[in-house]
GROMACS .gro file of C-alpha atoms in nm:
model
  130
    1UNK     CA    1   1.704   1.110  -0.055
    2UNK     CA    2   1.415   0.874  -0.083
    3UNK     CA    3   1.138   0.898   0.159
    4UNK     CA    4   0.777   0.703   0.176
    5UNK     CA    5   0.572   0.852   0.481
    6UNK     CA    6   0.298   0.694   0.583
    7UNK     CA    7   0.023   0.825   0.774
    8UNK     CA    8  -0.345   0.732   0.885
    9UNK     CA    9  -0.366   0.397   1.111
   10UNK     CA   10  -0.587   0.407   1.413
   11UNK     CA   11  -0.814   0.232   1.605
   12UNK     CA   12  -1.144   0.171   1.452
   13UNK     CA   13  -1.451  -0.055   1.557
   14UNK     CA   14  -1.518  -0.294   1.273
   15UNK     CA   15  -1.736  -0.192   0.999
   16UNK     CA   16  -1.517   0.122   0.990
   17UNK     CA   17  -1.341   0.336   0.768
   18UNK     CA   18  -0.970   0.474   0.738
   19UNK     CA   19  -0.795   0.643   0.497
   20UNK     CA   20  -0.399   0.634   0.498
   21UNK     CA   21  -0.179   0.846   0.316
   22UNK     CA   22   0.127   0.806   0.165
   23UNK     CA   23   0.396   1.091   0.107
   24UNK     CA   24   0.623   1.011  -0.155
   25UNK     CA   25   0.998   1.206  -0.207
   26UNK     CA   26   1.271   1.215  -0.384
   27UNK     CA   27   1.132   0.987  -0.663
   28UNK     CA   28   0.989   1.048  -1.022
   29UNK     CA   29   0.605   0.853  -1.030
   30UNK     CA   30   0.696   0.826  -1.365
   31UNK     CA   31   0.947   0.581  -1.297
   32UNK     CA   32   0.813   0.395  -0.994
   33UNK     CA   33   0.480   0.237  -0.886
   34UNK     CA   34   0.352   0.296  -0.523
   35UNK     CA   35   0.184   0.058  -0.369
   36UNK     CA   36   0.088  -0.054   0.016
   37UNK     CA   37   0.179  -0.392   0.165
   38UNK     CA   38   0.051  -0.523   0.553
   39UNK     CA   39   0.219  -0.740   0.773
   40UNK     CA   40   0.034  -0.854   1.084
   41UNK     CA   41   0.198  -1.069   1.381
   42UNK     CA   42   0.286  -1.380   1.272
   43UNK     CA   43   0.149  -1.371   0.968
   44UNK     CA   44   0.323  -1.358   0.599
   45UNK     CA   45   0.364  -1.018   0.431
   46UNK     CA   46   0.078  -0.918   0.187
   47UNK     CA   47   0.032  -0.704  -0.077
   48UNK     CA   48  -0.227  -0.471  -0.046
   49UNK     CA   49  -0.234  -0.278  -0.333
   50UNK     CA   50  -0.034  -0.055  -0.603
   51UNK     CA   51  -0.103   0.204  -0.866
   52UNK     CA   52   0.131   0.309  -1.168
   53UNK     CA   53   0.141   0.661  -1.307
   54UNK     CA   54   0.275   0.568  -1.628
   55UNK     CA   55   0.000   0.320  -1.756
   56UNK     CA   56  -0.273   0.463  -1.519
   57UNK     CA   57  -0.308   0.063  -1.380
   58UNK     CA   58  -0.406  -0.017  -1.024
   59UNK     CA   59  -0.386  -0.385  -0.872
   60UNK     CA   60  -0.564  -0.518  -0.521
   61UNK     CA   61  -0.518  -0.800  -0.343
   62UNK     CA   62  -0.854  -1.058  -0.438
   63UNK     CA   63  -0.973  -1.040  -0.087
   64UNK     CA   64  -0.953  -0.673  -0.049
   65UNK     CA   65  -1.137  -0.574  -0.350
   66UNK     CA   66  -1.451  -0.355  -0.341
   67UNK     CA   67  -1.364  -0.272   0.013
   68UNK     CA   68  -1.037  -0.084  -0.044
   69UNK     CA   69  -0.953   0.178  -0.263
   70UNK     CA   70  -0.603   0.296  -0.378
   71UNK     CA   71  -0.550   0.690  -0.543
   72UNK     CA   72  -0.337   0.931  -0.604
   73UNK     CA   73  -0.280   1.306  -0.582
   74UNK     CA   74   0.055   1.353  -0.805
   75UNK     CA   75   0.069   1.719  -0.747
   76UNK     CA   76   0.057   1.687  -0.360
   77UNK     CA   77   0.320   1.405  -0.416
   78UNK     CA   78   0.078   1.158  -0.246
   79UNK     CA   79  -0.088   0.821  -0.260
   80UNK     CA   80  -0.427   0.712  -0.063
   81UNK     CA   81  -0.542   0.390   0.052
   82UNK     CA   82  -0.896   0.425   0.120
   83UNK     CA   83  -1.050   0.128   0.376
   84UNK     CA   84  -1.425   0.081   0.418
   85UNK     CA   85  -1.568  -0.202   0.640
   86UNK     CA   86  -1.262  -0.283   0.841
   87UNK     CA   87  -1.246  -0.626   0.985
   88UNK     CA   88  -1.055  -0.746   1.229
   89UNK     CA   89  -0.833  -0.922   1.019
   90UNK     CA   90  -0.729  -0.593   0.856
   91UNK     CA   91  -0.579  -0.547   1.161
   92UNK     CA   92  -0.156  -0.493   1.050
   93UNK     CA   93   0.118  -0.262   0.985
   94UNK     CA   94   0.062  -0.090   0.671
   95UNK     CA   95   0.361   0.047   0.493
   96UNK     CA   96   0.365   0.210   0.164
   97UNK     CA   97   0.648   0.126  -0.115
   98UNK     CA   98   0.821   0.174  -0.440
   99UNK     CA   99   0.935  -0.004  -0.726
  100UNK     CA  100   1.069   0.012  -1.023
  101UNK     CA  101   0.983  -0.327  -1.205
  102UNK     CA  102   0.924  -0.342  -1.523
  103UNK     CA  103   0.600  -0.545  -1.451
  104UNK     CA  104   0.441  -0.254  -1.261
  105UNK     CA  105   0.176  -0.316  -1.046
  106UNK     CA  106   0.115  -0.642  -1.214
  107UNK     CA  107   0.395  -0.807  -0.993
  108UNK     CA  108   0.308  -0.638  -0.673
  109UNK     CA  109   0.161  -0.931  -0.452
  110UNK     CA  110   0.514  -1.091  -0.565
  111UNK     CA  111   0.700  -0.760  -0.524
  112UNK     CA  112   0.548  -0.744  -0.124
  113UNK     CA  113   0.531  -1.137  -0.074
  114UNK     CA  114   0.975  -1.145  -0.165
  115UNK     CA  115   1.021  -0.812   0.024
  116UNK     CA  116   1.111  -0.688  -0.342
  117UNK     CA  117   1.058  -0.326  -0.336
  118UNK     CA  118   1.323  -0.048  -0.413
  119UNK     CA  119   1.197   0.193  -0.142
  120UNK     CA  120   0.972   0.135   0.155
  121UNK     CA  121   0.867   0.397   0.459
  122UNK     CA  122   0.831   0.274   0.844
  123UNK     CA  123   0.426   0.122   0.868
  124UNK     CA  124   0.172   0.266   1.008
  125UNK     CA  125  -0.048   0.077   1.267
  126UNK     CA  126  -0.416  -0.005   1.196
  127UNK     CA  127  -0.617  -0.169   1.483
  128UNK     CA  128  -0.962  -0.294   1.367
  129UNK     CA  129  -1.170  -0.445   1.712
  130UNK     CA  130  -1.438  -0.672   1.695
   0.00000   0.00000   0.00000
């Protein structure tokens, strides 16, 4: 049985930091990439970003990058999203995911953007005020 947890989300003033967690089971990293997507009311789903065991590659959304951070513990079985300098437009559920394509984390604003993924865990909530 598959199972994505996700952990993490708060409130935080912005200019803040988070870090969520994701613990992955009942999957080989080896065969999957793990990545984080964000869906905020009423807006379209977004890939956040992913990391793949196999080739060691990451991938980040444009806008995030140099303010997030993605990692991995394999032998705790979990993935990290570090945030620094929250705004409020970070402000979304933030669920983790799996999947298996064969593109890796190369395809993973398309993978999040089509809803694409093999496995997904319930969000967790992050509140960034102004």
């Amino acid at each position: 049985d598959v199972q994505l947890q996700a952990s993490g989300g708060g409130l935080v003033q912005a200019g803040g930091s988070l870090r969520l967690s994701c613990v992955v089971s009942g999957l080989s990293f080896d065969d999957y990439a793990i990545g984080w997507f964000r869906q905020a009311p009423g807006k379209e789903r977004e890939g956040v970003s992913c990391i793949r065991k196999s080739d060691g590659s990451t991938d980040y959304r444009d806008s995030l990058k140099g303010r997030f951070t993605i990692s991995s513990d394999y032998a705790k079985n979990t993935v990290y999203l570090q945030m620094n300098s929250l705004e409020p437009e970070d402000t979304a559920v933030y669920y983790c995911a799996a999947s298996s394509s064969r593109f890796g984390c190369i395809s993973w604003q398309h993978i999040a953007r089509h809803f694409d993924m093999d496995y997904r865990g319930k969000g967790t909530l992050v509140t960034v005020s102004s």
